Amino acid sequence: MELHEHEGKALLAQYGLPVPRGEAVPSPDAAVSAARRLGYPVMLKAQIPGGGRGRAGKIIQAENDAEVRAEAVRLLGGAIGSHGGESLLVEEYVAAARELYLSYVLDPDIERLLL
């Protein structure tokens, strides 16, 4: 099972883990509205399953309405591999001291999840 980032963060939040405030949106107009509610700067993240979004230019910081609208048009129309940009996560900007990634995979040989 692959989750979009906003789906995974919603699950983490249900269990009390802190996650940045954000909204998944389907259009550039909705992205601008979400950014105004969250306050600038914001991060725009194409919701595409799998990795490589940052290197592919699918995660962008935006400082104002014009940047959000222009980047939302680009991000919603783009794709990585066979996955199109169907939605966009607009998220409050959080300065990170470091980034950590977590993944589970099912190992069929031992019938367990591996971290």
mmCIF file with all atom_site columns, C-alpha atoms in Angstrom:
data_model
loop_
_atom_site.group_PDB
_atom_site.id
_atom_site.type_symbol
_atom_site.label_atom_id
_atom_site.label_alt_id
_atom_site.label_comp_id
_atom_site.label_asym_id
_atom_site.label_entity_id
_atom_site.label_seq_id
_atom_site.pdbx_PDB_ins_code
_atom_site.Cartn_x
_atom_site.Cartn_y
_atom_site.Cartn_z
_atom_site.occupancy
_atom_site.B_iso_or_equiv
_atom_site.pdbx_formal_charge
_atom_site.auth_seq_id
_atom_site.auth_comp_id
_atom_site.auth_asym_id
_atom_site.auth_atom_id
_atom_site.pdbx_PDB_model_num
ATOM 1   C CA . MET A 1 1   ? 0.000  0.000   0.000   1.00 0.00 ? 1   MET A CA 1
ATOM 2   C CA . GLU A 1 2   ? 1.324  3.420   -0.910  1.00 0.00 ? 2   GLU A CA 1
ATOM 3   C CA . LEU A 1 3   ? 0.027  6.533   0.813   1.00 0.00 ? 3   LEU A CA 1
ATOM 4   C CA . HIS A 1 4   ? 0.237  10.102  -0.319  1.00 0.00 ? 4   HIS A CA 1
ATOM 5   C CA . GLU A 1 5   ? 2.137  12.311  2.112   1.00 0.00 ? 5   GLU A CA 1
ATOM 6   C CA . HIS A 1 6   ? -1.031 14.038  3.332   1.00 0.00 ? 6   HIS A CA 1
ATOM 7   C CA . GLU A 1 7   ? -2.646 10.639  4.066   1.00 0.00 ? 7   GLU A CA 1
ATOM 8   C CA . GLY A 1 8   ? 0.358  9.452   6.052   1.00 0.00 ? 8   GLY A CA 1
ATOM 9   C CA . LYS A 1 9   ? 0.518  12.682  8.024   1.00 0.00 ? 9   LYS A CA 1
ATOM 10  C CA . ALA A 1 10  ? -3.200 12.421  8.853   1.00 0.00 ? 10  ALA A CA 1
ATOM 11  C CA . LEU A 1 11  ? -2.560 8.956   10.316  1.00 0.00 ? 11  LEU A CA 1
ATOM 12  C CA . LEU A 1 12  ? 0.385  10.222  12.363  1.00 0.00 ? 12  LEU A CA 1
ATOM 13  C CA . ALA A 1 13  ? -1.707 13.125  13.679  1.00 0.00 ? 13  ALA A CA 1
ATOM 14  C CA . GLN A 1 14  ? -4.469 10.706  14.763  1.00 0.00 ? 14  GLN A CA 1
ATOM 15  C CA . TYR A 1 15  ? -1.944 9.132   17.122  1.00 0.00 ? 15  TYR A CA 1
ATOM 16  C CA . GLY A 1 16  ? -0.793 12.438  18.558  1.00 0.00 ? 16  GLY A CA 1
ATOM 17  C CA . LEU A 1 17  ? 2.420  12.890  16.594  1.00 0.00 ? 17  LEU A CA 1
ATOM 18  C CA . PRO A 1 18  ? 3.154  16.484  15.605  1.00 0.00 ? 18  PRO A CA 1
ATOM 19  C CA . VAL A 1 19  ? 2.877  17.239  11.892  1.00 0.00 ? 19  VAL A CA 1
ATOM 20  C CA . PRO A 1 20  ? 2.878  20.575  10.053  1.00 0.00 ? 20  PRO A CA 1
ATOM 21  C CA . ARG A 1 21  ? -0.522 22.102  9.332   1.00 0.00 ? 21  ARG A CA 1
ATOM 22  C CA . GLY A 1 22  ? -1.513 21.508  5.722   1.00 0.00 ? 22  GLY A CA 1
ATOM 23  C CA . GLU A 1 23  ? -4.314 20.926  3.251   1.00 0.00 ? 23  GLU A CA 1
ATOM 24  C CA . ALA A 1 24  ? -4.557 18.662  0.214   1.00 0.00 ? 24  ALA A CA 1
ATOM 25  C CA . VAL A 1 25  ? -6.078 20.603  -2.677  1.00 0.00 ? 25  VAL A CA 1
ATOM 26  C CA . PRO A 1 26  ? -7.121 19.761  -6.256  1.00 0.00 ? 26  PRO A CA 1
ATOM 27  C CA . SER A 1 27  ? -6.597 23.104  -8.013  1.00 0.00 ? 27  SER A CA 1
ATOM 28  C CA . PRO A 1 28  ? -4.491 26.278  -8.151  1.00 0.00 ? 28  PRO A CA 1
ATOM 29  C CA . ASP A 1 29  ? -7.372 28.376  -6.767  1.00 0.00 ? 29  ASP A CA 1
ATOM 30  C CA . ALA A 1 30  ? -7.756 26.017  -3.807  1.00 0.00 ? 30  ALA A CA 1
ATOM 31  C CA . ALA A 1 31  ? -3.972 26.144  -3.286  1.00 0.00 ? 31  ALA A CA 1
ATOM 32  C CA . VAL A 1 32  ? -4.035 29.942  -3.013  1.00 0.00 ? 32  VAL A CA 1
ATOM 33  C CA . SER A 1 33  ? -6.938 29.796  -0.546  1.00 0.00 ? 33  SER A CA 1
ATOM 34  C CA . ALA A 1 34  ? -5.150 27.191  1.579   1.00 0.00 ? 34  ALA A CA 1
ATOM 35  C CA . ALA A 1 35  ? -1.910 29.193  1.553   1.00 0.00 ? 35  ALA A CA 1
ATOM 36  C CA . ARG A 1 36  ? -3.735 32.299  2.752   1.00 0.00 ? 36  ARG A CA 1
ATOM 37  C CA . ARG A 1 37  ? -5.293 30.321  5.630   1.00 0.00 ? 37  ARG A CA 1
ATOM 38  C CA . LEU A 1 38  ? -1.936 28.800  6.623   1.00 0.00 ? 38  LEU A CA 1
ATOM 39  C CA . GLY A 1 39  ? 0.106  31.989  6.193   1.00 0.00 ? 39  GLY A CA 1
ATOM 40  C CA . TYR A 1 40  ? 3.227  32.526  4.102   1.00 0.00 ? 40  TYR A CA 1
ATOM 41  C CA . PRO A 1 41  ? 5.704  31.054  3.391   1.00 0.00 ? 41  PRO A CA 1
ATOM 42  C CA . VAL A 1 42  ? 4.235  27.674  2.463   1.00 0.00 ? 42  VAL A CA 1
ATOM 43  C CA . MET A 1 43  ? 5.496  24.489  0.916   1.00 0.00 ? 43  MET A CA 1
ATOM 44  C CA . LEU A 1 44  ? 3.781  23.067  -2.180  1.00 0.00 ? 44  LEU A CA 1
ATOM 45  C CA . LYS A 1 45  ? 4.171  19.321  -2.535  1.00 0.00 ? 45  LYS A CA 1
ATOM 46  C CA . ALA A 1 46  ? 2.871  17.305  -5.484  1.00 0.00 ? 46  ALA A CA 1
ATOM 47  C CA . GLN A 1 47  ? 1.061  14.242  -4.142  1.00 0.00 ? 47  GLN A CA 1
ATOM 48  C CA . ILE A 1 48  ? 2.708  11.544  -6.200  1.00 0.00 ? 48  ILE A CA 1
ATOM 49  C CA . PRO A 1 49  ? 3.314  8.050   -4.758  1.00 0.00 ? 49  PRO A CA 1
ATOM 50  C CA . GLY A 1 50  ? 6.931  7.057   -4.317  1.00 0.00 ? 50  GLY A CA 1
ATOM 51  C CA . GLY A 1 51  ? 10.114 9.030   -3.870  1.00 0.00 ? 51  GLY A CA 1
ATOM 52  C CA . GLY A 1 52  ? 12.130 11.500  -5.838  1.00 0.00 ? 52  GLY A CA 1
ATOM 53  C CA . ARG A 1 53  ? 9.735  14.461  -5.668  1.00 0.00 ? 53  ARG A CA 1
ATOM 54  C CA . GLY A 1 54  ? 12.303 16.864  -4.267  1.00 0.00 ? 54  GLY A CA 1
ATOM 55  C CA . ARG A 1 55  ? 14.953 16.029  -6.868  1.00 0.00 ? 55  ARG A CA 1
ATOM 56  C CA . ALA A 1 56  ? 12.299 16.245  -9.598  1.00 0.00 ? 56  ALA A CA 1
ATOM 57  C CA . GLY A 1 57  ? 11.288 19.786  -8.561  1.00 0.00 ? 57  GLY A CA 1
ATOM 58  C CA . LYS A 1 58  ? 7.900  18.708  -7.177  1.00 0.00 ? 58  LYS A CA 1
ATOM 59  C CA . ILE A 1 59  ? 8.404  20.275  -3.727  1.00 0.00 ? 59  ILE A CA 1
ATOM 60  C CA . ILE A 1 60  ? 8.562  24.061  -3.803  1.00 0.00 ? 60  ILE A CA 1
ATOM 61  C CA . GLN A 1 61  ? 8.547  26.889  -1.266  1.00 0.00 ? 61  GLN A CA 1
ATOM 62  C CA . ALA A 1 62  ? 6.215  29.769  -2.150  1.00 0.00 ? 62  ALA A CA 1
ATOM 63  C CA . GLU A 1 63  ? 6.174  33.258  -0.640  1.00 0.00 ? 63  GLU A CA 1
ATOM 64  C CA . ASN A 1 64  ? 2.982  34.802  -2.058  1.00 0.00 ? 64  ASN A CA 1
ATOM 65  C CA . ASP A 1 65  ? -0.262 34.227  -3.978  1.00 0.00 ? 65  ASP A CA 1
ATOM 66  C CA . ALA A 1 66  ? 1.354  34.650  -7.401  1.00 0.00 ? 66  ALA A CA 1
ATOM 67  C CA . GLU A 1 67  ? 4.052  32.056  -6.673  1.00 0.00 ? 67  GLU A CA 1
ATOM 68  C CA . VAL A 1 68  ? 1.498  29.605  -5.269  1.00 0.00 ? 68  VAL A CA 1
ATOM 69  C CA . ARG A 1 69  ? -0.746 29.933  -8.326  1.00 0.00 ? 69  ARG A CA 1
ATOM 70  C CA . ALA A 1 70  ? 2.092  29.578  -10.870 1.00 0.00 ? 70  ALA A CA 1
ATOM 71  C CA . GLU A 1 71  ? 3.720  26.619  -9.099  1.00 0.00 ? 71  GLU A CA 1
ATOM 72  C CA . ALA A 1 72  ? 0.367  24.900  -8.471  1.00 0.00 ? 72  ALA A CA 1
ATOM 73  C CA . VAL A 1 73  ? -0.369 24.992  -12.203 1.00 0.00 ? 73  VAL A CA 1
ATOM 74  C CA . ARG A 1 74  ? 3.034  23.432  -12.913 1.00 0.00 ? 74  ARG A CA 1
ATOM 75  C CA . LEU A 1 75  ? 2.902  20.837  -10.125 1.00 0.00 ? 75  LEU A CA 1
ATOM 76  C CA . LEU A 1 76  ? -0.636 19.670  -10.815 1.00 0.00 ? 76  LEU A CA 1
ATOM 77  C CA . GLY A 1 77  ? 0.183  19.170  -14.489 1.00 0.00 ? 77  GLY A CA 1
ATOM 78  C CA . GLY A 1 78  ? 3.436  17.287  -13.987 1.00 0.00 ? 78  GLY A CA 1
ATOM 79  C CA . ALA A 1 79  ? 4.254  13.652  -13.474 1.00 0.00 ? 79  ALA A CA 1
ATOM 80  C CA . ILE A 1 80  ? 7.076  11.458  -12.247 1.00 0.00 ? 80  ILE A CA 1
ATOM 81  C CA . GLY A 1 81  ? 7.158  8.195   -14.141 1.00 0.00 ? 81  GLY A CA 1
ATOM 82  C CA . SER A 1 82  ? 3.597  6.986   -14.624 1.00 0.00 ? 82  SER A CA 1
ATOM 83  C CA . HIS A 1 83  ? 2.174  9.002   -11.709 1.00 0.00 ? 83  HIS A CA 1
ATOM 84  C CA . GLY A 1 84  ? 0.452  12.288  -12.512 1.00 0.00 ? 84  GLY A CA 1
ATOM 85  C CA . GLY A 1 85  ? 0.085  15.166  -10.077 1.00 0.00 ? 85  GLY A CA 1
ATOM 86  C CA . GLU A 1 86  ? -3.571 14.733  -9.091  1.00 0.00 ? 86  GLU A CA 1
ATOM 87  C CA . SER A 1 87  ? -3.471 16.788  -5.895  1.00 0.00 ? 87  SER A CA 1
ATOM 88  C CA . LEU A 1 88  ? -1.203 19.155  -4.073  1.00 0.00 ? 88  LEU A CA 1
ATOM 89  C CA . LEU A 1 89  ? -0.315 19.407  -0.390  1.00 0.00 ? 89  LEU A CA 1
ATOM 90  C CA . VAL A 1 90  ? -0.096 23.026  0.748   1.00 0.00 ? 90  VAL A CA 1
ATOM 91  C CA . GLU A 1 91  ? 1.731  22.994  4.041   1.00 0.00 ? 91  GLU A CA 1
ATOM 92  C CA . GLU A 1 92  ? 3.067  25.533  6.501   1.00 0.00 ? 92  GLU A CA 1
ATOM 93  C CA . TYR A 1 93  ? 6.812  26.081  6.163   1.00 0.00 ? 93  TYR A CA 1
ATOM 94  C CA . VAL A 1 94  ? 8.834  24.507  8.977   1.00 0.00 ? 94  VAL A CA 1
ATOM 95  C CA . ALA A 1 95  ? 12.571 25.111  9.194   1.00 0.00 ? 95  ALA A CA 1
ATOM 96  C CA . ALA A 1 96  ? 14.122 21.676  9.664   1.00 0.00 ? 96  ALA A CA 1
ATOM 97  C CA . ALA A 1 97  ? 17.409 21.047  11.434  1.00 0.00 ? 97  ALA A CA 1
ATOM 98  C CA . ARG A 1 98  ? 17.483 17.607  9.780   1.00 0.00 ? 98  ARG A CA 1
ATOM 99  C CA . GLU A 1 99  ? 15.226 15.287  7.816   1.00 0.00 ? 99  GLU A CA 1
ATOM 100 C CA . LEU A 1 100 ? 14.366 11.747  8.801   1.00 0.00 ? 100 LEU A CA 1
ATOM 101 C CA . TYR A 1 101 ? 12.531 9.208   6.662   1.00 0.00 ? 101 TYR A CA 1
ATOM 102 C CA . LEU A 1 102 ? 10.623 6.183   7.895   1.00 0.00 ? 102 LEU A CA 1
ATOM 103 C CA . SER A 1 103 ? 9.371  3.285   5.861   1.00 0.00 ? 103 SER A CA 1
ATOM 104 C CA . TYR A 1 104 ? 7.922  -0.140  6.513   1.00 0.00 ? 104 TYR A CA 1
ATOM 105 C CA . VAL A 1 105 ? 8.052  -2.967  4.009   1.00 0.00 ? 105 VAL A CA 1
ATOM 106 C CA . LEU A 1 106 ? 6.436  -6.377  4.210   1.00 0.00 ? 106 LEU A CA 1
ATOM 107 C CA . ASP A 1 107 ? 8.982  -9.191  4.008   1.00 0.00 ? 107 ASP A CA 1
ATOM 108 C CA . PRO A 1 108 ? 7.054  -12.177 2.635   1.00 0.00 ? 108 PRO A CA 1
ATOM 109 C CA . ASP A 1 109 ? 9.814  -14.640 3.586   1.00 0.00 ? 109 ASP A CA 1
ATOM 110 C CA . ILE A 1 110 ? 9.479  -13.945 7.315   1.00 0.00 ? 110 ILE A CA 1
ATOM 111 C CA . GLU A 1 111 ? 5.882  -12.652 7.126   1.00 0.00 ? 111 GLU A CA 1
ATOM 112 C CA . ARG A 1 112 ? 6.706  -9.507  9.068   1.00 0.00 ? 112 ARG A CA 1
ATOM 113 C CA . LEU A 1 113 ? 7.056  -5.804  8.592   1.00 0.00 ? 113 LEU A CA 1
ATOM 114 C CA . LEU A 1 114 ? 10.582 -4.428  8.438   1.00 0.00 ? 114 LEU A CA 1
ATOM 115 C CA . LEU A 1 115 ? 11.394 -0.882  9.476   1.00 0.00 ? 115 LEU A CA 1
#
